[in-house]
Coordinates of C-alpha atoms in Angstrom, one line a residue:
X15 CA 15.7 10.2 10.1
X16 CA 18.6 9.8 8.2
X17 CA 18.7 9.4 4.3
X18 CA 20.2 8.1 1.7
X19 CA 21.8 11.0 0.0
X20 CA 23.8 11.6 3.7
X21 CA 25.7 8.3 3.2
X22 CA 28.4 7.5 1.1
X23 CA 28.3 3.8 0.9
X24 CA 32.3 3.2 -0.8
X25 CA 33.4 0.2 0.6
X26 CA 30.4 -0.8 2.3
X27 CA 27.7 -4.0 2.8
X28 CA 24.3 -2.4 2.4
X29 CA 21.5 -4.8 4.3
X30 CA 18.7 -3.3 2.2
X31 CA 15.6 -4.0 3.5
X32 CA 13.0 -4.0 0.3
X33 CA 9.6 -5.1 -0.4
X34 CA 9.5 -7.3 -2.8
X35 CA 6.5 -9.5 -2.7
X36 CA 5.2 -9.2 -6.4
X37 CA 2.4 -11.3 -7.6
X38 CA 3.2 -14.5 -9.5
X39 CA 1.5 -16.5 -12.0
X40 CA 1.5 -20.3 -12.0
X41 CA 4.2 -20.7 -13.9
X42 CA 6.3 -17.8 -11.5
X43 CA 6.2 -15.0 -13.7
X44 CA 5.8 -11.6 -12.4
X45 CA 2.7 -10.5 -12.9
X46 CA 3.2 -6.8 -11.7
X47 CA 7.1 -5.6 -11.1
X48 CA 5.8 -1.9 -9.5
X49 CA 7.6 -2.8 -6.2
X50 CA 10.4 -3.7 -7.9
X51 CA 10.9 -0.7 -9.7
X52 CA 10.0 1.4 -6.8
X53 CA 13.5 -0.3 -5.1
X54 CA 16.0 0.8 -8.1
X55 CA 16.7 4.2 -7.3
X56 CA 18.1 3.6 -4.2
X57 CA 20.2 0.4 -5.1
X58 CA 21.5 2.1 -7.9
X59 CA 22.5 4.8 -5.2
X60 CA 24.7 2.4 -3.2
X61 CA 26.5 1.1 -6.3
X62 CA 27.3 4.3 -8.1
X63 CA 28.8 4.9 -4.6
X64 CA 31.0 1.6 -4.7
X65 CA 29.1 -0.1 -2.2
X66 CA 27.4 -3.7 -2.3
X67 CA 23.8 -4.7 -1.5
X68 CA 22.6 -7.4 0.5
X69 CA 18.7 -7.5 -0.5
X70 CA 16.1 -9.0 2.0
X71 CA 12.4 -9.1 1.2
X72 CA 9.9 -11.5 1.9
X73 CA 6.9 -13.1 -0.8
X74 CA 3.7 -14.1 -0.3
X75 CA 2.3 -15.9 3.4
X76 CA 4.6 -19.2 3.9
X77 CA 3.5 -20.9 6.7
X78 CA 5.4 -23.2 8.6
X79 CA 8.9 -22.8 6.7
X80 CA 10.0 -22.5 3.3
X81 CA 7.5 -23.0 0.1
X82 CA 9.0 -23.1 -3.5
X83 CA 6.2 -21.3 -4.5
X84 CA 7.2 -18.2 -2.6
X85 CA 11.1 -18.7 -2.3
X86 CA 12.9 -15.5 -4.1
X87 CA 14.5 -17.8 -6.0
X88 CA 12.1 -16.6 -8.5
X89 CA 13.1 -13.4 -9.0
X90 CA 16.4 -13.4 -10.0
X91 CA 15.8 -13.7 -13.6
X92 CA 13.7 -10.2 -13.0
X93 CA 16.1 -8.9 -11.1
X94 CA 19.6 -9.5 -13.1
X95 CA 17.6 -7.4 -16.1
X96 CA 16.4 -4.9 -13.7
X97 CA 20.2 -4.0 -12.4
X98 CA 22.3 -5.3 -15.8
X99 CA 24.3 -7.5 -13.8
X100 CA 24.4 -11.0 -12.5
X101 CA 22.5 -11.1 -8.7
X102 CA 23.6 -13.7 -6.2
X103 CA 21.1 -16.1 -4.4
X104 CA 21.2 -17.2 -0.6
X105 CA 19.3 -20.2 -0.6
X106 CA 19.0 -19.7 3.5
X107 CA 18.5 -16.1 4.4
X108 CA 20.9 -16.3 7.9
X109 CA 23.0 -19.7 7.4
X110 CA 26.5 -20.4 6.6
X111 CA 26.3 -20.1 2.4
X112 CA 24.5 -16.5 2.9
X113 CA 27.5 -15.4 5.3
X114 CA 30.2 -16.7 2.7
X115 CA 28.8 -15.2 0.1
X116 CA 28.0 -11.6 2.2
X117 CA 31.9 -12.2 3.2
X118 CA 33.2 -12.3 -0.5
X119 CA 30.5 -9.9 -1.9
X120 CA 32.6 -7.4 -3.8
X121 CA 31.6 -3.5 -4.7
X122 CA 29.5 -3.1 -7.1
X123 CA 27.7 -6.8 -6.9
X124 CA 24.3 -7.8 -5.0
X125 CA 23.4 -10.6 -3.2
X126 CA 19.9 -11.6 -2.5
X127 CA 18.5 -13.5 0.7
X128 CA 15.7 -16.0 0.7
X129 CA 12.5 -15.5 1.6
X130 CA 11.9 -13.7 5.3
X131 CA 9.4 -15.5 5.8
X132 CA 10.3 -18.7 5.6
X133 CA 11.8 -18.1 9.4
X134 CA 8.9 -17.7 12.2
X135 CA 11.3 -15.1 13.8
X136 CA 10.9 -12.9 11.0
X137 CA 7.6 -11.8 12.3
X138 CA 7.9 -12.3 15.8
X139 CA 10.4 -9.7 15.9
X140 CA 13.1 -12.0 17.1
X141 CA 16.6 -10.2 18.4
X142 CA 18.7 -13.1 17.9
X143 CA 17.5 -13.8 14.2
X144 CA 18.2 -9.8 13.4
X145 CA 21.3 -9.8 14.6
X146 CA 22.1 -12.9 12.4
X147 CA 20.7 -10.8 9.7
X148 CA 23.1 -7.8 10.8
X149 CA 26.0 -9.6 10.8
X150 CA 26.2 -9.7 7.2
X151 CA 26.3 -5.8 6.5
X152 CA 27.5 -2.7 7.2
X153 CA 25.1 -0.3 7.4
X154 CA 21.5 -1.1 7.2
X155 CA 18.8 0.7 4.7
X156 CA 15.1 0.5 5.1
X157 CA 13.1 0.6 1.7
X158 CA 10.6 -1.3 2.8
X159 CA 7.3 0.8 3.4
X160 CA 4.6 -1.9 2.7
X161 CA 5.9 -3.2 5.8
X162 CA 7.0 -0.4 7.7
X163 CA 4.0 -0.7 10.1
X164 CA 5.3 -4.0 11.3
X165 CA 8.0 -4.6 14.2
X166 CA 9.4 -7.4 12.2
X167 CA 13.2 -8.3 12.6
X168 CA 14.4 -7.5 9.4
X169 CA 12.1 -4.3 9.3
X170 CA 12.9 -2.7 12.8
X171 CA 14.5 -4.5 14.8
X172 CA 17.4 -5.3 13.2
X173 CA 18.5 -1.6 12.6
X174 CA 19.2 -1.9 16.8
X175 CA 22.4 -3.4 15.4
X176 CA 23.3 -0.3 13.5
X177 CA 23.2 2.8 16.1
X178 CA 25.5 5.2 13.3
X179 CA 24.7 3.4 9.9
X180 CA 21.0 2.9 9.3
X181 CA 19.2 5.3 6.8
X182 CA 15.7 5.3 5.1
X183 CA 16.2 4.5 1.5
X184 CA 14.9 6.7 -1.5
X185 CA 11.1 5.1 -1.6
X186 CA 10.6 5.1 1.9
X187 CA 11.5 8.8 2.5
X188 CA 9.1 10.0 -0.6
X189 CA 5.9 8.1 0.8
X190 CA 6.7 9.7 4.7
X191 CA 7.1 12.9 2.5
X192 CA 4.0 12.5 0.3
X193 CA 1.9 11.2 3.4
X194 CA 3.2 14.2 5.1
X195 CA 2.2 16.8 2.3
X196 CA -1.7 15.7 2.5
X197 CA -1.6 15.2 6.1
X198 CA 0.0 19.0 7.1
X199 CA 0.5 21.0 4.3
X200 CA -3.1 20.2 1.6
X201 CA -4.1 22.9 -0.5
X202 CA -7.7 23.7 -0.4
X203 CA -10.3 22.2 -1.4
X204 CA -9.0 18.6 0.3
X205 CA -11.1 16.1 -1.0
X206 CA -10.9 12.4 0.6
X207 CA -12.5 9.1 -0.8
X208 CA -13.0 6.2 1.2
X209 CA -14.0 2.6 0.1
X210 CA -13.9 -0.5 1.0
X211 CA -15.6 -3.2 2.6
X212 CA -15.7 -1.9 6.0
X213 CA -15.9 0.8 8.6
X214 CA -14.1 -0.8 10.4
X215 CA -11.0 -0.7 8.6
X216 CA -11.5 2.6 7.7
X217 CA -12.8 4.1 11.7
X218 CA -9.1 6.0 12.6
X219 CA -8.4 7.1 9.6
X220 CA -11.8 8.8 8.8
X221 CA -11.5 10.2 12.5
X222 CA -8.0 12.2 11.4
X223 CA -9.5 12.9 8.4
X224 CA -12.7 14.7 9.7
X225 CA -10.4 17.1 10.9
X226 CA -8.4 17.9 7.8
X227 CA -10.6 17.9 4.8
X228 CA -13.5 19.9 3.1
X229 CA -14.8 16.9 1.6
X230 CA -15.0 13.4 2.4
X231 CA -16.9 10.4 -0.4
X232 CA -17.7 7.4 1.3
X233 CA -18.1 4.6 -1.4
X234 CA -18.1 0.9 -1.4
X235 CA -19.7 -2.1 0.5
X236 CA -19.1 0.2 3.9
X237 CA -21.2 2.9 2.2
X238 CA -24.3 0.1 2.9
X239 CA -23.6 0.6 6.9
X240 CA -23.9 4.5 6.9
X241 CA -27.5 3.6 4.3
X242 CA -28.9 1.6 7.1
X243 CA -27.9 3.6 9.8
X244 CA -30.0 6.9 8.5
X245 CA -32.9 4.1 8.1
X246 CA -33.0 3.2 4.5
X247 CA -33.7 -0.7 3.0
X248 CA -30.0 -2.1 1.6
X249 CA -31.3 -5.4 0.7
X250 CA -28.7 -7.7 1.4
X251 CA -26.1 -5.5 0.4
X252 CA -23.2 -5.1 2.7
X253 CA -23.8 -4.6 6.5
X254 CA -21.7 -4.4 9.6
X255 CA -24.9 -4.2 12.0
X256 CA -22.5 -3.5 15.4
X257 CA -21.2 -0.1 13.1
X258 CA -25.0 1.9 13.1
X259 CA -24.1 4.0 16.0
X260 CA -20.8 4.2 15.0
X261 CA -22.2 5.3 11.3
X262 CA -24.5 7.9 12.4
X263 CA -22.1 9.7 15.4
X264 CA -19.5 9.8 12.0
X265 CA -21.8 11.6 10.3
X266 CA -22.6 14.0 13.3
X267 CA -19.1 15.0 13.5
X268 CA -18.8 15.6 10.1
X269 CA -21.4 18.2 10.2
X270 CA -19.9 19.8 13.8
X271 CA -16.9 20.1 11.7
X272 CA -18.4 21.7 8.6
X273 CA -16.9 18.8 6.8
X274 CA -18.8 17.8 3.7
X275 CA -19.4 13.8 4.3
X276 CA -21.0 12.7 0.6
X277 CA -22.7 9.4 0.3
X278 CA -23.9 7.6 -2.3
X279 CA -27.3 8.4 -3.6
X280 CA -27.4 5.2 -5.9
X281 CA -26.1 1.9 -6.5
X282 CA -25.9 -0.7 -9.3
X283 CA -27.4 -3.8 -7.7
X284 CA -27.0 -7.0 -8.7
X285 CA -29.1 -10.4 -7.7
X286 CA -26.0 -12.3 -6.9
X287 CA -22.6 -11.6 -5.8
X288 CA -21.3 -12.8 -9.6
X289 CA -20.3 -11.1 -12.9
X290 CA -23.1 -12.4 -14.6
X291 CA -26.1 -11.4 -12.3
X292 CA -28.6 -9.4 -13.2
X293 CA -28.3 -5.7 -12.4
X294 CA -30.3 -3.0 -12.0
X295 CA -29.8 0.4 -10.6
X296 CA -31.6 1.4 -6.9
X297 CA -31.7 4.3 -5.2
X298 CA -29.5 3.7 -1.9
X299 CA -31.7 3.5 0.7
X300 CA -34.5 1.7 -1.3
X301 CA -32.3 -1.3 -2.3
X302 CA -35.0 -4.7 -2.5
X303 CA -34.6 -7.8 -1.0
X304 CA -32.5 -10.5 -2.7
X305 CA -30.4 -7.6 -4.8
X306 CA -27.5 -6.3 -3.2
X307 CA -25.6 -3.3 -3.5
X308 CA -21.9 -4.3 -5.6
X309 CA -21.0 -0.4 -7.1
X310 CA -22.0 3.4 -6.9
X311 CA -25.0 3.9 -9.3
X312 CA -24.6 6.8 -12.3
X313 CA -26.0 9.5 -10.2
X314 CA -23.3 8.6 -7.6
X315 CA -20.6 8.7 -10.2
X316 CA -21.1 12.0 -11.7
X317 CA -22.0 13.6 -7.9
X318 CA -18.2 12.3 -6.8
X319 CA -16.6 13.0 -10.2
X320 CA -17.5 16.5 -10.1
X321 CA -16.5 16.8 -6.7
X322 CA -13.0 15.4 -7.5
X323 CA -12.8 17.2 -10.5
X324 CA -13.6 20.8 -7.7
X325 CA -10.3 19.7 -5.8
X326 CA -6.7 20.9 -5.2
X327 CA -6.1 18.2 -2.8
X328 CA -7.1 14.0 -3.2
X329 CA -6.3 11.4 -1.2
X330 CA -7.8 8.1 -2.2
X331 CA -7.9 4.9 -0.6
X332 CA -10.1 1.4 -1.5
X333 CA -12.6 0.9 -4.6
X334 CA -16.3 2.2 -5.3
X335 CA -17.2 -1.6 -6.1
X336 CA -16.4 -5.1 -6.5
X337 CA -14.0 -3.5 -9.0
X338 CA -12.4 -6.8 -10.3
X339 CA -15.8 -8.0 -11.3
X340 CA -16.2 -5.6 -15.1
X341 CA -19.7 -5.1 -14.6
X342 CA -18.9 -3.1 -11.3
X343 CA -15.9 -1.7 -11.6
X344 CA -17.6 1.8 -13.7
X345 CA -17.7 3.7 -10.1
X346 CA -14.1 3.3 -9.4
X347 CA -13.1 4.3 -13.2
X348 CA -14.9 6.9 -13.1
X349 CA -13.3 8.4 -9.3
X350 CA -9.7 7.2 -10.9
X351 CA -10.6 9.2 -14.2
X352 CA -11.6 12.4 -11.9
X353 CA -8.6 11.9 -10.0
X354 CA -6.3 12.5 -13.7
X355 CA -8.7 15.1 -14.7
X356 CA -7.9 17.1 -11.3
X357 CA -4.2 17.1 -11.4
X358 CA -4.2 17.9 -15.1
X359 CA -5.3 20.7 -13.8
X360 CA -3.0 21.1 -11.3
X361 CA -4.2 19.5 -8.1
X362 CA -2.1 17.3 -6.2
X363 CA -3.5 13.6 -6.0
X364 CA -1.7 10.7 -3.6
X365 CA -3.4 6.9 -4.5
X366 CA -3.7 5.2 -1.1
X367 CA -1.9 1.6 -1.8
X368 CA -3.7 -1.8 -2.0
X369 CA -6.7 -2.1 -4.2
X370 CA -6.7 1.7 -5.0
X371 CA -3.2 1.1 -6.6
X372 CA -4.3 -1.9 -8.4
X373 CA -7.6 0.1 -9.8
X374 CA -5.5 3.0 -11.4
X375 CA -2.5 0.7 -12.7
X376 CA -5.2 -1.5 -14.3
X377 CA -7.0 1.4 -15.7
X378 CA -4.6 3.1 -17.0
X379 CA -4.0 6.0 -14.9
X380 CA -0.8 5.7 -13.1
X381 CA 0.9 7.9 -15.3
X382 CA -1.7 10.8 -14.5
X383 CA -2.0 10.9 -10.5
X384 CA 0.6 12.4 -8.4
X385 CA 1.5 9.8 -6.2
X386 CA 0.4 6.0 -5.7
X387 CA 1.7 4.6 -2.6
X388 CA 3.3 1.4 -2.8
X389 CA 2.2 0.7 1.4
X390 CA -1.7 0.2 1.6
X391 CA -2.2 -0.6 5.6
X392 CA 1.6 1.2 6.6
X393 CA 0.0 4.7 4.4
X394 CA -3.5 3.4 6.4
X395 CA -1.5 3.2 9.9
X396 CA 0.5 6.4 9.2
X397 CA -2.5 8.8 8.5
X398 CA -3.9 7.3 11.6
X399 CA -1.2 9.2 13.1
X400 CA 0.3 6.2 14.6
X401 CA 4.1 5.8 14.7
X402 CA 5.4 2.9 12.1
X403 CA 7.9 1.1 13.8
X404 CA 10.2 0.5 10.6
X405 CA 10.3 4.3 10.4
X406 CA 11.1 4.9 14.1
X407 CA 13.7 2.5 14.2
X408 CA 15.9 4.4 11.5
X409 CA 15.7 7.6 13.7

């Protein structure tokens, strides 16, 4: 894969794919500018070269055509701070105004494109609508790892168009590189923690896994599946009933591979799925019925904390708990506290995307991890060892 730092971009139109789909409050401020910031470095690459962006991103899930609510349009304000100079606006991503103002874009400016999304072929991967997009650059950058595991047309398919001038941009080369460096090259002891909701969502990557680490913590509402599989009561906590088999041959491996597979031993249980139930704490496979399981109990948290804490290695990916609920978000403080302890003391620690990124930036411990990965499912897909096609396509 080409990147960034082999292209001088003097002269040129960069079509710079990023990922900009921010949460907004009601009144369309941004609520959280991470991905934003994550983009800068590599825009600020193409200008100090004397080249001009063309940004494309999409926001939110339109459906059936454009939405004000998730039109770009919004960020610009955001934006013109974020780069100290005045940023464009195509109010139609591939029509005639966004191809006179690519046209007269000038080094050292930026133009922005509306919303992705609000064009069905966005997703479906259409030819015809990336090569609209391509014809208002020069050389194409992908930026965009949150959606690198999609075969969309701005995010693969339109880098067909660019067989010499297509390059991965600064973000999306250091999450293939920190993926990489747990994945191949972990310093022992590897410790992984997986939560959730599901096994289901989790079944690959836990498979790879398996053969990588020395310790694997299972928390969260999938943690009830691998409970009632080795026969315990879980109430009505969590369940995916067709996942037993799946649960207990998990567990099997684990041991064939001399992997240690921690569960939890307790929960904090609650009489309703609400902030204001009534808790109690349960061992896990003696939950009663009418409670249900919503976070790792306080034997749980101090058997996974010290673990963490043990580690040279940590990859982490999906809460303890309901963690956006305060009365059950203690579990995942505590792994995301372990986590800064460990690579205070010098292990290496990547934060798996999605809720796992929300959980640390909330808490308060961005600043102390290694790495939080702005790409929850494309980080997912790439551990899975599958191939993400907006990486593929830059090679």
């Amino acid at each position: 894969m080409q990147t960034i730092d082999q292209y001088n971009f003097a002269g040129k139109k960069a079509l710079v794919r990023v990922d900009f789909n921010v949460p907004l409050d009601k009144d369309f401020r941004i609520t959280d500018d991470t991905r934003i910031r994550a983009a800068t470095r590599t825009i600020n690459k193409i200008l100090s070269d004397g080249g001009s962006v063309i940004l494309m991103s999409h926001l939110g899930r339109p459906k059936g055509g454009p939405e004000d609510k998730y039109s770009l349009r919004h960020l610009v304000g955001r934006l013109n701070h974020e780069y100290g100079r005045e940023v464009k606006f195509a109010p139609d991503a591939v029509g005639a105004e966004a191809v006179q103002l690519a046209q007269s874009l000038q080094p050292g400016e930026i133009l922005l494109l509306e919303n992705l999304r609000f064009y069905a072929e966005e997703e479906k991967g259409d030819a015809a609508f990336a090569q609209r997009l391509a014809r208002l650059g020069d050389v194409y950058v992908n930026d965009a790892f949150g959606t690198a595991h999609r075969r969309h047309a701005s995010t693969a398919v339109v880098a067909e168009s660019f067989p010499q001038a297509r390059v991965g941009g600064y973000l999306l080369q250091s999450e293939v590189d920190n993926a990489e460096r747990v994945l191949n090259n972990a310093e022992r002891p590897f410790t992984a923690i997986m939560g959730g909701a599901k096994i289901s969502d989790k079944i690959l990557i836990i498979e790879q896994l398996l053969d990588k680490v020395d310790n694997l913590l299972i928390g969260g509402g999938m943690a009830f599946t691998f409970a009632k599989a080795e026969g315990g009561e879980i109430g009505d906590s969590l369940l995916e009933a067709d996942k037993l088999e799946l649960a207990l041959s998990l567990i099997q491996k684990a041991k064939e591979k001399g992997v240690n597979l921690v569960l939890p031993v307790d929960s904090l249980i609650a009489d309703k799925f609400a902030n204001d139930a009534n808790v109690d704490v349960a061992a896990n496979h003696h939950i009663p019925a009418g409670w249900m399981g919503l976070d790792i109990g306080p034997e749980s948290r101090e058997l996974f904390a010290e673990i963490i804490r043990g580690s040279k290695t940590i990859l982490w990916n999906g809460p303890m708990g309901v963690f956006e609920m305060s009365n059950f978000s203690l579990g995942t403080e505590y792994v995301a506290r372990a986590i800064a302890e460990a690579t205070a003391e010098g292990a290496y620690s990547l934060i798996g995307g999605g809720d796992s990124a929300a959980a640390v930036n909330q808490l308060g411990f961005a600043d102390q991890v290694s790495y939080i990965s702005t790409g929850g499912g494309a980080l997912l897909e790439y551990m899975e060892g599958k191939e993400l096609p907006g990486v593929a396509a830059l090679r």
